[in-house]
Amino acid sequence: MLSFVMSWLVWLGLVVLITAVAAITGITPKGTRHVANTRLMGVARFVLVALVIIFAYLAFRARSGG
């Protein structure tokens, strides 16, 4: 039976998605150092994109049965 209560895995996925959007856009609270256009943030974005590609590939392989 389909339940309308989300599991902990769905909540974890939402948190990861929100965190990724915040990391990519460079959202920061007031009073913190600006790192949105630094080399470190560029590397962080590259690593994030690489991880997304790896996990998408693994999900595709798992779905196709390979």
Short mmCIF file of N, CA, C and O in Angstrom, two decimals, residues 3 10 23 26-28 30 34 37 48-49 58 66:
data_model
loop_
_atom_site.label_atom_id
_atom_site.label_comp_id
_atom_site.label_asym_id
_atom_site.label_seq_id
_atom_site.Cartn_x
_atom_site.Cartn_y
_atom_site.Cartn_z
N SER A 3 2.10 4.70 0.93
CA SER A 3 1.94 5.53 2.12
C SER A 3 2.30 6.98 1.78
O SER A 3 3.21 7.24 1.00
N VAL A 10 13.87 9.43 1.77
CA VAL A 10 13.36 10.56 0.99
C VAL A 10 13.78 11.88 1.64
O VAL A 10 14.21 12.81 0.97
N ALA A 23 25.28 24.80 -2.35
CA ALA A 23 26.72 24.77 -2.66
C ALA A 23 27.01 25.31 -4.05
O ALA A 23 27.98 26.03 -4.26
N GLY A 26 26.27 29.17 -4.18
CA GLY A 26 27.13 29.98 -3.31
C GLY A 26 26.37 30.76 -2.26
O GLY A 26 26.82 31.82 -1.82
N ILE A 27 25.21 30.28 -1.86
CA ILE A 27 24.41 30.95 -0.83
C ILE A 27 25.16 30.92 0.49
O ILE A 27 25.64 29.87 0.91
N THR A 28 25.30 32.07 1.14
CA THR A 28 25.98 32.13 2.44
C THR A 28 25.18 33.02 3.40
O THR A 28 24.50 33.95 2.98
N LYS A 30 24.74 35.97 6.31
CA LYS A 30 25.39 37.28 6.47
C LYS A 30 26.54 37.18 7.45
O LYS A 30 26.47 36.46 8.44
N HIS A 34 33.34 35.49 1.73
CA HIS A 34 32.86 35.25 0.38
C HIS A 34 33.75 34.20 -0.29
O HIS A 34 34.94 34.42 -0.47
N ASN A 37 33.28 32.65 -5.69
CA ASN A 37 34.07 32.71 -6.93
C ASN A 37 35.53 32.37 -6.70
O ASN A 37 36.40 32.80 -7.47
N LEU A 48 31.38 17.86 -7.05
CA LEU A 48 29.95 17.60 -6.94
C LEU A 48 29.39 17.08 -8.26
O LEU A 48 28.64 16.10 -8.29
N VAL A 49 29.77 17.70 -9.36
CA VAL A 49 29.30 17.24 -10.67
C VAL A 49 29.85 15.85 -10.97
O VAL A 49 29.12 14.99 -11.49
N LEU A 58 25.91 4.62 -11.92
CA LEU A 58 25.64 3.45 -11.09
C LEU A 58 24.15 3.14 -11.03
O LEU A 58 23.75 1.96 -11.08
N GLY A 66 22.82 -4.59 -15.23
CA GLY A 66 24.17 -4.92 -15.64
C GLY A 66 25.09 -4.78 -14.55
O GLY A 66 25.95 -5.05 -13.99
#
